């Protein structure tokens, strides 16, 4: 595949994902991360790549594009799938089946990797049953995420790693101006959309943002 930053990399993991139908971007590249192949089969979608150590699905050598990893490794299959997409030049990632499931540690690992890839110029979103999770990072220059008007529900903001500085929240029920959030104190939990365009930004550090 040629390098194409315009393609959206859609990755399917083995976590909770029960949608009976799914609308994916037209310009997508689909990776099944090990057990994520079962979600795709249920939806009648054929992936472009099958990747994993195949501890949660069967290895299918007849599939045209298989990237096989050893079971003993430092990275999760989902992490490796994002790296494969980045090697191909993609910078936008939608990951389905990345939360829930039988193993909480994989959900934590998937959330933890968000800031890692954000610092490398990628936008990664985990899409669960009803929630979406992403990260924004900054190092001296203000970075932000913007939500369009009409959004409903709850949105929570958590510092990841060291203190997040210059945190500013506009257009939500509870606003914040140039604050410092600590990973030890969940000040940003359970804010609310109020129908207005809103944004969350920071100047230094990392924020994990979850909405549903």
C-alpha positions as a printed NumPy array, in Angstrom:
array([[  0.   ,   0.   ,   0.   ],
       [  1.231,   3.509,  -0.833],
       [  1.666,   6.018,   1.951],
       [ -1.58 ,   7.951,   2.287],
       [ -2.255,  10.204,   5.26 ],
       [ -5.824,  10.732,   4.024],
       [ -6.821,   7.154,   4.79 ],
       [ -8.471,   6.435,   8.142],
       [ -7.137,   3.297,   9.801],
       [ -9.994,   1.326,  11.379],
       [ -8.74 ,  -1.287,  13.847],
       [-10.921,  -3.958,  15.422],
       [ -9.851,  -5.453,  18.75 ],
       [-11.296,  -8.3  ,  20.798],
       [-13.009,  -6.117,  23.435],
       [-16.709,  -5.274,  23.748],
       [-18.359,  -4.22 ,  20.506],
       [-21.946,  -5.256,  19.83 ],
       [-23.098,  -3.03 ,  16.959],
       [-25.188,  -4.887,  14.404],
       [-24.202,  -2.489,  11.655],
       [-21.465,   0.063,  11.265],
       [-20.808,   3.04 ,   9.026],
       [-17.081,   3.302,   8.349],
       [-15.293,   6.107,   6.49 ],
       [-15.099,   5.5  ,   2.744],
       [-11.343,   6.101,   2.741],
       [-10.613,   3.408,   5.331],
       [ -7.956,   0.766,   5.795],
       [ -9.144,  -2.027,   8.089],
       [ -6.919,  -4.048,  10.427],
       [ -8.232,  -6.987,  12.459],
       [ -6.155,  -7.216,  15.644],
       [ -6.344, -10.914,  16.562],
       [ -9.819, -11.619,  18.057],
       [-11.192,  -8.491,  16.383],
       [-11.703, -10.663,  13.31 ],
       [-14.835, -12.103,  14.952],
       [-16.475,  -8.646,  15.13 ],
       [-15.689,  -8.103,  11.452],
       [-17.081, -11.48 ,  10.43 ],
       [-20.297, -10.747,  12.302],
       [-20.574,  -7.433,  10.447],
       [-19.723,  -9.021,   7.097],
       [-16.596,  -6.882,   6.657],
       [-13.327,  -8.2  ,   5.209],
       [-10.198,  -6.57 ,   6.68 ],
       [ -7.216,  -5.4  ,   4.65 ],
       [ -4.811,  -6.859,   7.201],
       [ -4.96 ,  -9.562,   9.867],
       [ -2.478,  -9.006,  12.714],
       [ -1.719, -10.654,  16.032],
       [ -0.199, -13.49 ,  17.987],
       [ -3.473, -15.378,  17.499],
       [ -3.992, -16.294,  21.126],
       [ -7.648, -15.201,  20.869],
       [ -8.384, -16.285,  17.275],
       [ -7.262, -18.943,  14.855],
       [ -4.323, -18.296,  12.563],
       [ -5.471, -18.269,   8.944],
       [ -2.455, -18.649,   6.64 ],
       [ -4.719, -18.477,   3.594],
       [ -5.587, -14.833,   4.298],
       [ -3.708, -12.63 ,   1.855],
       [ -2.138, -10.137,   4.275],
       [ -1.186, -11.551,   7.675],
       [  1.278,  -9.953,  10.102],
       [  2.066, -12.534,  12.758],
       [  3.775, -11.686,  16.047],
       [  5.111, -14.028,  18.745],
       [  2.975, -14.521,  21.855],
       [  5.866, -13.307,  24.044],
       [  6.244,  -9.629,  23.167],
       [  6.307,  -6.194,  24.781],
       [  3.367,  -4.645,  22.921],
       [ -0.323,  -5.52 ,  22.66 ],
       [ -1.834,  -6.498,  19.324],
       [ -3.791,  -3.233,  19.248],
       [ -0.629,  -1.188,  19.842],
       [  1.137,  -3.07 ,  17.046],
       [ -1.815,  -2.473,  14.728],
       [ -1.524,   1.292,  15.247],
       [  2.2  ,   1.086,  14.546],
       [  1.492,  -0.777,  11.3  ],
       [ -0.898,   1.96 ,  10.238],
       [  1.648,   4.655,  11.044],
       [  4.284,   2.84 ,   8.986],
       [  1.902,   3.165,   6.044],
       [  1.587,   6.907,   6.629],
       [ -1.816,   7.009,   8.314],
       [ -2.359,   9.42 ,  11.201],
       [ -6.073,   9.005,  12.013],
       [ -7.182,   5.854,  13.837],
       [-10.585,   4.562,  14.945],
       [-10.307,   1.512,  17.203],
       [-13.402,  -0.608,  17.817],
       [-13.523,  -3.292,  20.493],
       [-10.742,  -1.646,  22.493],
       [-12.579,  -1.393,  25.831],
       [-14.382,  -3.861,  28.08 ],
       [-14.061,  -7.56 ,  27.445],
       [-12.707, -10.137,  29.849],
       [ -9.349,  -8.477,  30.481],
       [ -9.347,  -5.063,  32.133],
       [ -5.585,  -4.739,  31.646],
       [ -6.073,  -4.475,  27.888],
       [ -8.528,  -1.603,  28.311],
       [ -6.012,   0.199,  30.542],
       [ -3.204,  -0.48 ,  28.045],
       [ -5.303,   0.889,  25.185],
       [ -6.101,   4.078,  27.107],
       [ -2.466,   4.455,  28.149],
       [ -1.208,   4.262,  24.57 ],
       [ -3.388,   7.207,  23.468],
       [ -0.997,   9.877,  24.706],
       [  1.994,   7.904,  23.365],
       [  0.671,   8.063,  19.814],
       [ -0.691,  11.593,  20.202],
       [  2.847,  12.807,  20.889],
       [  3.851,  11.145,  17.615],
       [  1.301,  13.069,  15.59 ],
       [ -1.514,  10.519,  15.478],
       [ -5.168,  11.001,  16.392],
       [ -6.422,   7.769,  17.995],
       [ -9.966,   7.202,  19.236],
       [-11.18 ,   4.159,  21.14 ],
       [-14.838,   3.45 ,  20.393],
       [-16.668,   1.26 ,  22.899],
       [-20.312,   0.356,  23.532],
       [-21.346,   3.939,  24.196],
       [-18.114,   5.769,  24.994],
       [-15.33 ,   7.303,  22.934],
       [-11.869,   7.943,  24.396],
       [ -8.982,   9.956,  22.975],
       [ -5.976,  11.999,  24.081],
       [ -4.489,  15.386,  23.316],
       [ -0.912,  16.306,  24.163],
       [  1.086,  19.522,  24.091],
       [  4.604,  20.727,  24.745],
       [  4.545,  24.508,  25.013],
       [  2.065,  25.186,  22.206],
       [ -1.688,  25.077,  22.904],
       [ -3.441,  22.01 ,  21.476],
       [ -7.183,  21.407,  21.532],
       [-10.101,  19.183,  20.665],
       [-13.329,  20.785,  19.452],
       [-16.848,  19.334,  19.772],
       [-19.555,  20.542,  17.42 ],
       [-22.764,  22.089,  18.721],
       [-25.647,  19.75 ,  19.515],
       [-23.55 ,  17.199,  21.407],
       [-25.309,  15.587,  24.386],
       [-24.112,  13.548,  27.332],
       [-21.11 ,  13.552,  29.629],
       [-17.461,  14.325,  28.98 ],
       [-14.595,  13.712,  31.394],
       [-11.034,  15.015,  31.318],
       [ -8.128,  13.278,  33.067],
       [ -4.475,  14.248,  33.304],
       [ -2.132,  11.496,  32.168],
       [  1.413,  11.188,  33.481],
       [  2.81 ,  14.45 ,  34.833],
       [  0.623,  17.495,  35.525],
       [ -1.381,  18.84 ,  32.585],
       [ -0.922,  22.626,  32.434],
       [ -2.891,  25.442,  30.874],
       [ -6.041,  23.325,  30.801],
       [ -8.941,  25.362,  29.448],
       [-12.527,  24.166,  28.954],
       [-15.049,  26.277,  27.045],
       [-18.666,  25.672,  26.117],
       [-19.343,  22.857,  28.61 ],
       [-21.46 ,  23.074,  31.767],
       [-18.35 ,  23.566,  33.898],
       [-15.698,  25.787,  32.372],
       [-12.033,  26.076,  33.318],
       [ -9.366,  28.622,  32.496],
       [ -5.617,  27.968,  32.371],
       [ -5.711,  25.364,  35.164],
       [ -3.35 ,  22.595,  36.229],
       [ -4.786,  19.072,  36.425],
       [ -3.042,  16.31 ,  38.311],
       [ -3.224,  12.599,  37.504],
       [ -3.776,  12.022,  41.243],
       [ -7.019,  14.003,  41.528],
       [ -9.978,  13.496,  39.134],
       [-11.221,  17.1  ,  39.028],
       [-12.406,  16.814,  35.43 ],
       [-14.811,  13.897,  35.799],
       [-18.435,  14.109,  34.581],
       [-18.688,  17.455,  32.866],
       [-21.647,  17.891,  30.514],
       [-22.361,  19.014,  26.96 ],
       [-24.94 ,  21.816,  26.869],
       [-25.622,  22.007,  23.142],
       [-22.972,  24.621,  22.364],
       [-19.776,  24.193,  20.395],
       [-17.161,  23.382,  22.999],
       [-13.436,  22.829,  23.259],
       [-10.837,  21.402,  25.621],
       [ -7.225,  22.526,  25.355],
       [ -3.884,  22.539,  27.168],
       [ -0.407,  23.954,  26.734],
       [  1.716,  21.222,  28.315],
       [  1.257,  17.565,  29.251],
       [ -1.398,  15.041,  28.27 ],
       [ -5.149,  14.786,  28.701],
       [ -7.298,  11.685,  28.331],
       [-10.801,  12.714,  27.212],
       [-13.822,  10.419,  27.413],
       [-17.347,  11.202,  26.27 ],
       [-20.615,   9.286,  26.04 ]])
